[in-house]
PDB file of C-alpha atoms and ligand atoms in Angstrom:
ATOM      1  CA  MET A 162     -12.681 -62.248  86.043  1.00  0.00           C
ATOM      2  CA  HIS A 163     -16.159 -63.692  85.906  1.00  0.00           C
ATOM      3  CA  ILE A 164     -16.664 -66.898  83.981  1.00  0.00           C
ATOM      4  CA  THR A 165     -20.218 -67.806  83.115  1.00  0.00           C
ATOM      5  CA  PRO A 166     -21.164 -70.943  85.019  1.00  0.00           C
ATOM      6  CA  LYS A 167     -22.031 -73.856  82.763  1.00  0.00           C
ATOM      7  CA  GLY A 168     -24.931 -74.815  85.014  1.00  0.00           C
ATOM      8  CA  ARG A 169     -25.317 -76.993  88.048  1.00  0.00           C
ATOM      9  CA  HIS A 170     -23.379 -80.219  87.785  1.00  0.00           C
ATOM     10  CA  ASP A 171     -24.413 -81.742  91.093  1.00  0.00           C
ATOM     11  CA  MET A 172     -21.008 -83.255  91.575  1.00  0.00           C
ATOM     12  CA  LYS A 173     -20.196 -83.626  95.240  1.00  0.00           C
ATOM     13  CA  ILE A 174     -16.736 -82.264  95.968  1.00  0.00           C
ATOM     14  CA  GLY A 175     -15.116 -82.627  99.391  1.00  0.00           C
ATOM     15  CA  ILE A 176     -12.394 -80.140 100.286  1.00  0.00           C
ATOM     16  CA  ILE A 177     -10.187 -81.052 103.238  1.00  0.00           C
ATOM     17  CA  GLY A 178      -8.502 -77.851 104.351  1.00  0.00           C
ATOM     18  CA  ALA A 179     -10.067 -74.402 104.187  1.00  0.00           C
ATOM     19  CA  GLY A 180      -6.991 -72.184 104.134  1.00  0.00           C
ATOM     20  CA  ASN A 181      -5.527 -70.161 101.268  1.00  0.00           C
ATOM     21  CA  ILE A 182      -5.985 -72.875  98.653  1.00  0.00           C
ATOM     22  CA  GLY A 183      -9.012 -74.692 100.094  1.00  0.00           C
ATOM     23  CA  GLY A 184     -10.882 -71.424 100.560  1.00  0.00           C
ATOM     24  CA  ASN A 185     -10.319 -70.240  97.009  1.00  0.00           C
ATOM     25  CA  LEU A 186     -11.110 -73.643  95.503  1.00  0.00           C
ATOM     26  CA  THR A 187     -14.339 -73.557  97.507  1.00  0.00           C
ATOM     27  CA  ARG A 188     -15.088 -70.153  95.950  1.00  0.00           C
ATOM     28  CA  ARG A 189     -14.400 -71.236  92.357  1.00  0.00           C
ATOM     29  CA  LEU A 190     -16.003 -74.674  92.529  1.00  0.00           C
ATOM     30  CA  THR A 191     -19.214 -73.331  94.053  1.00  0.00           C
ATOM     31  CA  ALA A 192     -19.226 -70.514  91.472  1.00  0.00           C
ATOM     32  CA  VAL A 193     -19.464 -73.062  88.638  1.00  0.00           C
ATOM     33  CA  GLY A 194     -22.276 -74.915  90.390  1.00  0.00           C
ATOM     34  CA  HIS A 195     -20.718 -77.818  92.284  1.00  0.00           C
ATOM     35  CA  ASP A 196     -21.952 -79.151  95.605  1.00  0.00           C
ATOM     36  CA  VAL A 197     -18.918 -78.356  97.738  1.00  0.00           C
ATOM     37  CA  HIS A 198     -18.436 -79.656 101.291  1.00  0.00           C
ATOM     38  CA  VAL A 199     -15.491 -78.110 103.083  1.00  0.00           C
ATOM     39  CA  ALA A 200     -13.689 -79.139 106.279  1.00  0.00           C
ATOM     40  CA  ASN A 201     -10.870 -77.853 108.469  1.00  0.00           C
ATOM     41  CA  SER A 202      -9.284 -79.110 111.689  1.00  0.00           C
ATOM     42  CA  ARG A 203     -11.328 -76.988 114.108  1.00  0.00           C
ATOM     43  CA  GLY A 204     -14.777 -78.097 113.009  1.00  0.00           C
ATOM     44  CA  PRO A 205     -17.623 -76.925 110.770  1.00  0.00           C
ATOM     45  CA  GLN A 206     -18.786 -74.289 113.252  1.00  0.00           C
ATOM     46  CA  THR A 207     -15.635 -72.310 112.409  1.00  0.00           C
ATOM     47  CA  LEU A 208     -16.448 -72.291 108.681  1.00  0.00           C
ATOM     48  CA  SER A 209     -19.777 -70.482 108.749  1.00  0.00           C
ATOM     49  CA  ALA A 210     -18.431 -67.326 107.089  1.00  0.00           C
ATOM     50  CA  LEU A 211     -16.996 -69.282 104.128  1.00  0.00           C
ATOM     51  CA  ALA A 212     -20.186 -71.337 103.881  1.00  0.00           C
ATOM     52  CA  GLN A 213     -22.341 -68.225 103.911  1.00  0.00           C
ATOM     53  CA  GLU A 214     -20.182 -66.481 101.328  1.00  0.00           C
ATOM     54  CA  THR A 215     -20.050 -69.390  98.867  1.00  0.00           C
ATOM     55  CA  GLY A 216     -23.038 -71.635  99.507  1.00  0.00           C
ATOM     56  CA  ALA A 217     -20.688 -74.510 100.338  1.00  0.00           C
ATOM     57  CA  THR A 218     -21.568 -76.846 103.201  1.00  0.00           C
ATOM     58  CA  ALA A 219     -19.308 -76.641 106.250  1.00  0.00           C
ATOM     59  CA  ALA A 220     -18.585 -80.230 107.290  1.00  0.00           C
ATOM     60  CA  THR A 221     -16.357 -82.596 109.170  1.00  0.00           C
ATOM     61  CA  ALA A 222     -13.709 -84.269 107.011  1.00  0.00           C
ATOM     62  CA  GLU A 223     -15.662 -87.539 107.153  1.00  0.00           C
ATOM     63  CA  ASP A 224     -18.913 -85.896 106.011  1.00  0.00           C
ATOM     64  CA  ALA A 225     -17.142 -83.904 103.289  1.00  0.00           C
ATOM     65  CA  VAL A 226     -15.697 -87.069 101.757  1.00  0.00           C
ATOM     66  CA  ARG A 227     -18.720 -89.378 102.013  1.00  0.00           C
ATOM     67  CA  GLY A 228     -19.959 -90.107  98.466  1.00  0.00           C
ATOM     68  CA  ALA A 229     -17.745 -87.400  96.942  1.00  0.00           C
ATOM     69  CA  GLN A 230     -16.694 -87.756  93.298  1.00  0.00           C
ATOM     70  CA  VAL A 231     -13.770 -85.404  93.819  1.00  0.00           C
ATOM     71  CA  VAL A 232     -11.829 -84.851  97.050  1.00  0.00           C
ATOM     72  CA  VAL A 233      -9.207 -82.132  97.432  1.00  0.00           C
ATOM     73  CA  VAL A 234      -6.609 -82.652 100.165  1.00  0.00           C
ATOM     74  CA  THR A 235      -5.158 -79.226 100.878  1.00  0.00           C
ATOM     75  CA  VAL A 236      -3.644 -79.230 104.356  1.00  0.00           C
ATOM     76  CA  PRO A 237      -0.020 -78.679 105.422  1.00  0.00           C
ATOM     77  CA  LEU A 238       1.975 -81.828 104.569  1.00  0.00           C
ATOM     78  CA  LYS A 239       2.769 -82.492 108.231  1.00  0.00           C
ATOM     79  CA  ALA A 240      -1.006 -82.661 108.906  1.00  0.00           C
ATOM     80  CA  VAL A 241      -1.685 -85.397 106.327  1.00  0.00           C
ATOM     81  CA  PRO A 242      -0.894 -88.310 108.699  1.00  0.00           C
ATOM     82  CA  ALA A 243      -3.334 -86.785 111.218  1.00  0.00           C
ATOM     83  CA  LEU A 244      -6.309 -87.101 108.848  1.00  0.00           C
ATOM     84  CA  PRO A 245      -8.816 -89.771 109.924  1.00  0.00           C
ATOM     85  CA  ALA A 246      -7.678 -93.306 109.039  1.00  0.00           C
ATOM     86  CA  GLY A 247      -9.482 -94.694 105.998  1.00  0.00           C
ATOM     87  CA  LEU A 248     -10.850 -91.229 105.224  1.00  0.00           C
ATOM     88  CA  LEU A 249     -11.302 -91.975 101.528  1.00  0.00           C
ATOM     89  CA  ASP A 250     -13.043 -95.331 102.005  1.00  0.00           C
ATOM     90  CA  THR A 251     -16.503 -93.757 101.912  1.00  0.00           C
ATOM     91  CA  ALA A 252     -15.913 -91.593  98.829  1.00  0.00           C
ATOM     92  CA  ALA A 253     -17.383 -92.610  95.451  1.00  0.00           C
ATOM     93  CA  ASP A 254     -15.670 -95.698  94.026  1.00  0.00           C
ATOM     94  CA  ASP A 255     -14.112 -93.717  91.195  1.00  0.00           C
ATOM     95  CA  VAL A 256     -13.234 -90.673  93.313  1.00  0.00           C
ATOM     96  CA  ALA A 257     -10.510 -88.402  91.933  1.00  0.00           C
ATOM     97  CA  VAL A 258      -8.342 -87.183  94.812  1.00  0.00           C
ATOM     98  CA  ILE A 259      -6.449 -83.944  94.238  1.00  0.00           C
ATOM     99  CA  ASP A 260      -3.348 -83.301  96.336  1.00  0.00           C
ATOM    100  CA  THR A 261      -2.148 -79.678  96.439  1.00  0.00           C
ATOM    101  CA  GLY A 262       0.588 -80.334  98.991  1.00  0.00           C
ATOM    102  CA  ASN A 263       4.188 -79.163  99.164  1.00  0.00           C
ATOM    103  CA  TYR A 264       6.972 -80.124 101.546  1.00  0.00           C
ATOM    104  CA  TYR A 265       8.275 -77.080 103.443  1.00  0.00           C
ATOM    105  CA  PRO A 266      10.698 -78.770 105.850  1.00  0.00           C
ATOM    106  CA  GLN A 267      12.330 -75.618 107.205  1.00  0.00           C
ATOM    107  CA  GLN A 268       9.362 -73.279 107.538  1.00  0.00           C
ATOM    108  CA  ARG A 269       6.558 -75.657 108.446  1.00  0.00           C
ATOM    109  CA  ASP A 270       6.678 -79.413 108.134  1.00  0.00           C
ATOM    110  CA  GLY A 271       9.868 -80.558 109.870  1.00  0.00           C
ATOM    111  CA  LYS A 272      11.664 -83.604 108.496  1.00  0.00           C
ATOM    112  CA  ILE A 273       9.614 -86.227 106.674  1.00  0.00           C
ATOM    113  CA  ALA A 274      11.926 -89.229 106.296  1.00  0.00           C
ATOM    114  CA  GLY A 275       9.920 -90.902 103.531  1.00  0.00           C
ATOM    115  CA  ILE A 276      10.592 -87.919 101.320  1.00  0.00           C
ATOM    116  CA  GLU A 277      14.133 -86.970 102.321  1.00  0.00           C
ATOM    117  CA  ASP A 278      15.669 -90.352 103.140  1.00  0.00           C
ATOM    118  CA  ASP A 279      13.613 -92.761 101.061  1.00  0.00           C
ATOM    119  CA  GLY A 280      13.350 -90.415  98.078  1.00  0.00           C
ATOM    120  CA  LEU A 281       9.591 -90.618  97.600  1.00  0.00           C
ATOM    121  CA  THR A 282       8.074 -87.770  95.653  1.00  0.00           C
ATOM    122  CA  GLU A 283       5.958 -85.592  97.927  1.00  0.00           C
ATOM    123  CA  SER A 284       2.688 -86.810  96.431  1.00  0.00           C
ATOM    124  CA  ARG A 285       3.788 -90.471  96.492  1.00  0.00           C
ATOM    125  CA  TRP A 286       4.401 -90.035 100.216  1.00  0.00           C
ATOM    126  CA  THR A 287       0.928 -88.480 100.567  1.00  0.00           C
ATOM    127  CA  GLU A 288      -0.618 -91.384  98.643  1.00  0.00           C
ATOM    128  CA  ARG A 289       0.895 -93.789 101.158  1.00  0.00           C
ATOM    129  CA  GLN A 290      -0.513 -91.809 104.089  1.00  0.00           C
ATOM    130  CA  LEU A 291      -3.974 -91.632 102.516  1.00  0.00           C
ATOM    131  CA  GLY A 292      -4.011 -95.196 101.171  1.00  0.00           C
ATOM    132  CA  HIS A 293      -5.292 -93.793  97.883  1.00  0.00           C
ATOM    133  CA  GLN A 294      -3.886 -92.544  94.601  1.00  0.00           C
ATOM    134  CA  VAL A 295      -3.835 -88.787  94.080  1.00  0.00           C
ATOM    135  CA  VAL A 296      -3.514 -86.333  91.244  1.00  0.00           C
ATOM    136  CA  LYS A 297      -0.957 -83.667  92.079  1.00  0.00           C
ATOM    137  CA  ALA A 298      -2.405 -80.310  91.034  1.00  0.00           C
ATOM    138  CA  PHE A 299      -2.359 -76.641  92.101  1.00  0.00           C
ATOM    139  CA  ASN A 300       0.785 -77.193  94.185  1.00  0.00           C
ATOM    140  CA  GLY A 301       2.707 -74.522  92.297  1.00  0.00           C
ATOM    141  CA  THR A 302      -0.200 -72.106  91.985  1.00  0.00           C
ATOM    142  CA  TYR A 303      -0.438 -69.011  94.172  1.00  0.00           C
ATOM    143  CA  ALA A 304      -3.731 -69.294  95.993  1.00  0.00           C
ATOM    144  CA  GLN A 305      -4.890 -65.881  94.773  1.00  0.00           C
ATOM    145  CA  ASP A 306      -4.240 -66.912  91.156  1.00  0.00           C
ATOM    146  CA  ILE A 307      -7.028 -69.499  91.455  1.00  0.00           C
ATOM    147  CA  ILE A 308      -9.365 -66.508  91.489  1.00  0.00           C
ATOM    148  CA  ASP A 309      -7.404 -63.848  89.611  1.00  0.00           C
ATOM    149  CA  LYS A 310      -6.074 -65.891  86.691  1.00  0.00           C
ATOM    150  CA  ALA A 311      -9.223 -67.867  85.902  1.00  0.00           C
ATOM    151  CA  ARG A 312     -10.102 -67.384  82.227  1.00  0.00           C
ATOM    152  CA  PRO A 313     -12.549 -69.077  79.855  1.00  0.00           C
ATOM    153  CA  SER A 314     -11.271 -71.727  77.454  1.00  0.00           C
ATOM    154  CA  GLY A 315      -9.438 -70.201  74.484  1.00  0.00           C
ATOM    155  CA  ASP A 316      -8.640 -66.913  76.229  1.00  0.00           C
ATOM    156  CA  PRO A 317      -5.073 -65.938  75.265  1.00  0.00           C
ATOM    157  CA  GLN A 318      -4.268 -65.156  78.905  1.00  0.00           C
ATOM    158  CA  ARG A 319      -5.452 -68.511  80.232  1.00  0.00           C
ATOM    159  CA  VAL A 320      -2.757 -70.370  82.195  1.00  0.00           C
ATOM    160  CA  ALA A 321      -1.984 -74.097  82.176  1.00  0.00           C
ATOM    161  CA  LEU A 322      -1.327 -76.079  85.345  1.00  0.00           C
ATOM    162  CA  PRO A 323       0.765 -79.264  85.462  1.00  0.00           C
ATOM    163  CA  ILE A 324      -0.947 -82.368  86.819  1.00  0.00           C
ATOM    164  CA  ALA A 325       0.812 -85.615  87.730  1.00  0.00           C
ATOM    165  CA  GLY A 326      -0.477 -89.023  88.743  1.00  0.00           C
ATOM    166  CA  ASP A 327      -0.832 -92.670  87.798  1.00  0.00           C
ATOM    167  CA  ASP A 328      -4.637 -92.888  87.482  1.00  0.00           C
ATOM    168  CA  ALA A 329      -5.547 -91.831  83.941  1.00  0.00           C
ATOM    169  CA  ALA A 330      -9.295 -91.604  84.633  1.00  0.00           C
ATOM    170  CA  ALA A 331      -8.723 -89.403  87.682  1.00  0.00           C
ATOM    171  CA  LYS A 332      -6.432 -87.154  85.658  1.00  0.00           C
ATOM    172  CA  GLN A 333      -9.131 -86.832  83.026  1.00  0.00           C
ATOM    173  CA  ALA A 334     -11.662 -85.834  85.707  1.00  0.00           C
ATOM    174  CA  VAL A 335      -9.235 -83.262  87.123  1.00  0.00           C
ATOM    175  CA  THR A 336      -8.541 -81.883  83.647  1.00  0.00           C
ATOM    176  CA  ALA A 337     -12.284 -81.378  83.103  1.00  0.00           C
ATOM    177  CA  LEU A 338     -12.661 -79.718  86.497  1.00  0.00           C
ATOM    178  CA  LEU A 339      -9.755 -77.317  85.918  1.00  0.00           C
ATOM    179  CA  ASP A 340     -11.204 -76.456  82.520  1.00  0.00           C
ATOM    180  CA  GLU A 341     -14.477 -75.504  84.231  1.00  0.00           C
ATOM    181  CA  ILE A 342     -12.814 -73.241  86.765  1.00  0.00           C
ATOM    182  CA  GLY A 343     -10.626 -71.474  84.264  1.00  0.00           C
ATOM    183  CA  SER A 344      -7.335 -73.149  83.399  1.00  0.00           C
ATOM    184  CA  ASP A 345      -5.757 -75.573  80.970  1.00  0.00           C
ATOM    185  CA  THR A 346      -3.689 -78.539  82.127  1.00  0.00           C
ATOM    186  CA  VAL A 347      -0.423 -80.139  81.097  1.00  0.00           C
ATOM    187  CA  ASP A 348       0.056 -83.850  81.765  1.00  0.00           C
ATOM    188  CA  ALA A 349       3.336 -83.899  83.690  1.00  0.00           C
ATOM    189  CA  GLY A 350       3.541 -87.692  83.862  1.00  0.00           C
ATOM    190  CA  GLY A 351       3.136 -90.263  86.621  1.00  0.00           C
ATOM    191  CA  GLN A 352       3.657 -89.783  90.343  1.00  0.00           C
ATOM    192  CA  ASP A 353       7.302 -90.823  90.174  1.00  0.00           C
ATOM    193  CA  GLU A 354       7.832 -87.923  87.749  1.00  0.00           C
ATOM    194  CA  SER A 355       6.025 -85.420  89.948  1.00  0.00           C
ATOM    195  CA  TRP A 356       9.278 -84.024  91.358  1.00  0.00           C
ATOM    196  CA  ARG A 357       9.273 -81.951  88.182  1.00  0.00           C
ATOM    197  CA  GLN A 358       6.625 -79.687  89.732  1.00  0.00           C
ATOM    198  CA  GLN A 359       7.751 -79.682  93.369  1.00  0.00           C
ATOM    199  CA  PRO A 360       9.005 -76.534  95.175  1.00  0.00           C
ATOM    200  CA  GLY A 361      12.232 -75.142  93.770  1.00  0.00           C
ATOM    201  CA  THR A 362      11.587 -76.303  90.192  1.00  0.00           C
ATOM    202  CA  PRO A 363      11.176 -73.939  87.212  1.00  0.00           C
ATOM    203  CA  VAL A 364       7.426 -74.618  86.928  1.00  0.00           C
ATOM    204  CA  TYR A 365       6.772 -73.930  90.625  1.00  0.00           C
ATOM    205  CA  GLY A 366       4.967 -70.579  90.816  1.00  0.00           C
ATOM    206  CA  LEU A 367       4.897 -70.207  87.037  1.00  0.00           C
ATOM    207  CA  ALA A 368       1.661 -68.808  85.621  1.00  0.00           C
ATOM    208  CA  ALA A 369       2.003 -69.383  81.889  1.00  0.00           C
ATOM    209  CA  ASP A 370       0.577 -71.233  78.908  1.00  0.00           C
ATOM    210  CA  ALA A 371       0.981 -74.933  78.139  1.00  0.00           C
ATOM    211  CA  ALA A 372       4.089 -74.555  75.970  1.00  0.00           C
ATOM    212  CA  ALA A 373       5.945 -72.643  78.687  1.00  0.00           C
ATOM    213  CA  VAL A 374       4.822 -75.136  81.345  1.00  0.00           C
ATOM    214  CA  ARG A 375       6.109 -78.074  79.268  1.00  0.00           C
ATOM    215  CA  LYS A 376       9.431 -76.341  78.785  1.00  0.00           C
ATOM    216  CA  ALA A 377       9.740 -75.664  82.517  1.00  0.00           C
ATOM    217  CA  LEU A 378       8.878 -79.285  83.389  1.00  0.00           C
ATOM    218  CA  ASP A 379      11.554 -80.492  80.960  1.00  0.00           C
ATOM    219  CA  ALA A 380      14.141 -78.182  82.554  1.00  0.00           C
ATOM    220  CA  ALA A 381      13.608 -79.518  86.100  1.00  0.00           C
ATOM    221  CA  SER A 382      16.338 -81.312  88.050  1.00  0.00           C
ATOM    222  CA  PRO A 383      15.539 -84.218  90.418  1.00  0.00           C
ATOM    223  CA  GLU A 384      18.100 -83.052  92.972  1.00  0.00           C
ATOM    224  CA  ARG A 385      16.640 -81.951  96.323  1.00  0.00           C
ATOM    225  CA  THR A 386      18.658 -78.863  97.232  1.00  0.00           C
ATOM    226  CA  ALA A 387      19.620 -77.826 100.792  1.00  0.00           C
ATOM    227  CA  GLU A 388      16.867 -75.195 100.851  1.00  0.00           C
ATOM    228  CA  TRP A 389      14.285 -77.964 100.556  1.00  0.00           C
ATOM    229  CA  ARG A 390      15.772 -80.243 103.219  1.00  0.00           C
ATOM    230  CA  ALA A 391      15.174 -80.123 106.967  1.00  0.00           C
TER     231      ALA A 391
HETATM  232  N1  NAP B1676      -0.785 -70.912  99.932  1.00  0.00           N
HETATM  233  C1  NAP B1676      -0.491 -71.160  98.670  1.00  0.00           C
HETATM  234  O1  NAP B1676      -0.472 -70.216  97.831  1.00  0.00           O
HETATM  235  C2  NAP B1676      -0.207 -72.555  98.219  1.00  0.00           C
HETATM  236  C3  NAP B1676      -0.007 -72.752  96.868  1.00  0.00           C
HETATM  237  C4  NAP B1676       0.150 -74.051  96.388  1.00  0.00           C
HETATM  238  C5  NAP B1676       0.164 -75.117  97.258  1.00  0.00           C
HETATM  239  N2  NAP B1676       0.030 -74.902  98.603  1.00  0.00           N
HETATM  240  C6  NAP B1676       0.089 -76.098  99.475  1.00  0.00           C
HETATM  241  O2  NAP B1676      -1.243 -76.542  99.708  1.00  0.00           O
HETATM  242  C7  NAP B1676      -1.387 -77.011 101.053  1.00  0.00           C
HETATM  243  C8  NAP B1676      -2.374 -76.106 101.784  1.00  0.00           C
HETATM  244  O3  NAP B1676      -1.849 -74.783 101.760  1.00  0.00           O
HETATM  245  P1  NAP B1676      -2.642 -73.527 102.324  1.00  0.00           P
HETATM  246  O4  NAP B1676      -1.765 -72.348 102.090  1.00  0.00           O
HETATM  247  O5  NAP B1676      -4.039 -73.520 101.799  1.00  0.00           O
HETATM  248  O6  NAP B1676      -2.651 -73.881 103.880  1.00  0.00           O
HETATM  249  P2  NAP B1676      -3.272 -73.054 105.104  1.00  0.00           P
HETATM  250  O7  NAP B1676      -3.746 -71.719 104.619  1.00  0.00           O
HETATM  251  O8  NAP B1676      -2.297 -73.131 106.213  1.00  0.00           O
HETATM  252  O9  NAP B1676      -4.575 -73.900 105.482  1.00  0.00           O
HETATM  253  C9  NAP B1676      -4.472 -75.215 105.929  1.00  0.00           C
HETATM  254  C10 NAP B1676      -5.856 -75.750 106.173  1.00  0.00           C
HETATM  255  O10 NAP B1676      -5.721 -77.131 106.538  1.00  0.00           O
HETATM  256  C11 NAP B1676      -6.571 -77.374 107.629  1.00  0.00           C
HETATM  257  N3  NAP B1676      -6.136 -78.561 108.378  1.00  0.00           N
HETATM  258  C12 NAP B1676      -4.983 -78.769 109.041  1.00  0.00           C
HETATM  259  N4  NAP B1676      -4.980 -79.972 109.611  1.00  0.00           N
HETATM  260  C13 NAP B1676      -6.158 -80.549 109.300  1.00  0.00           C
HETATM  261  C14 NAP B1676      -6.766 -81.779 109.632  1.00  0.00           C
HETATM  262  N5  NAP B1676      -6.133 -82.717 110.352  1.00  0.00           N
HETATM  263  N6  NAP B1676      -8.022 -82.023 109.155  1.00  0.00           N
HETATM  264  C15 NAP B1676      -8.663 -81.113 108.404  1.00  0.00           C
HETATM  265  N7  NAP B1676      -8.131 -79.935 108.062  1.00  0.00           N
HETATM  266  C16 NAP B1676      -6.903 -79.650 108.513  1.00  0.00           C
HETATM  267  C17 NAP B1676      -6.510 -76.108 108.426  1.00  0.00           C
HETATM  268  O11 NAP B1676      -7.598 -76.066 109.332  1.00  0.00           O
HETATM  269  P3  NAP B1676      -7.525 -75.202 110.704  1.00  0.00           P
HETATM  270  O12 NAP B1676      -7.276 -73.792 110.289  1.00  0.00           O
HETATM  271  O13 NAP B1676      -8.855 -75.429 111.339  1.00  0.00           O
HETATM  272  O14 NAP B1676      -6.380 -75.788 111.484  1.00  0.00           O
HETATM  273  C18 NAP B1676      -6.604 -75.079 107.327  1.00  0.00           C
HETATM  274  O15 NAP B1676      -7.943 -74.867 106.954  1.00  0.00           O
HETATM  275  C19 NAP B1676       0.025 -76.967 101.655  1.00  0.00           C
HETATM  276  O16 NAP B1676       0.677 -78.197 101.466  1.00  0.00           O
HETATM  277  C20 NAP B1676       0.704 -75.879 100.832  1.00  0.00           C
HETATM  278  O17 NAP B1676       2.109 -76.022 100.826  1.00  0.00           O
HETATM  279  C21 NAP B1676      -0.175 -73.646  99.092  1.00  0.00           C
END
């Protein structure tokens, strides 16, 4: 569905990862007028098709982040420690960092001890790798829904996405951004509560309104089941 852009905002947004999620966030965020810089692991020369399609700038991770007011980290969890050290140091001082990551120990990531043995939530572990606070968002959203389920504010079919994190100002910025690209948000609490939206929970994969999202968050169990262990 097409949502009328509210005009150019000139907010620099760096997207680290140009796969299923990074690609579709590039599409939506450029569509509403943001200045999107997108990076992958193979280099900007491999992103020319996405850049041409969307008007985003293909960049290195360092260039995508420099001066950015919002950074989206959307790479496989096992790739987070491989991101350049101090990557976020050159972002805007009040940068809001969105983390879309999920731990898939059996299919993709292998064992991450900080999560399984030390009991860190997945996004708390990511914060420690990045040396920066994050807002957990989009992690339970099918990539295609970022395009297909976008609806203007007030539309009865609009979905709500849970966001978790400890930085209230960053959460406010993320809420405004999600509103622009077509969804409501539900504040799911701080990072230590963010297990409520991790894989295997009732809200994971749910595309529903705020009341249903709240109910699903409340019904979550903190236990990490065998399916989500290495
Ligand atoms: N797919 C979904 O529907 C979905 C939904 C919610 C959350 N998630 C989560 O979101 C994250 C991303 O998922 P995805 O499906 O978008 O992944 P994906 O399609 O596999 O894409 C991963 C992207 O990360 C890039 N990347 C890997 N290592 C990098 C590095 N060191 N520096 C810069 N870029 C790097 C890859 O670049 P190259 O291709 O050049 O290697 C690729 O563009 C994962 O944690 C996933 O679990 C996915």
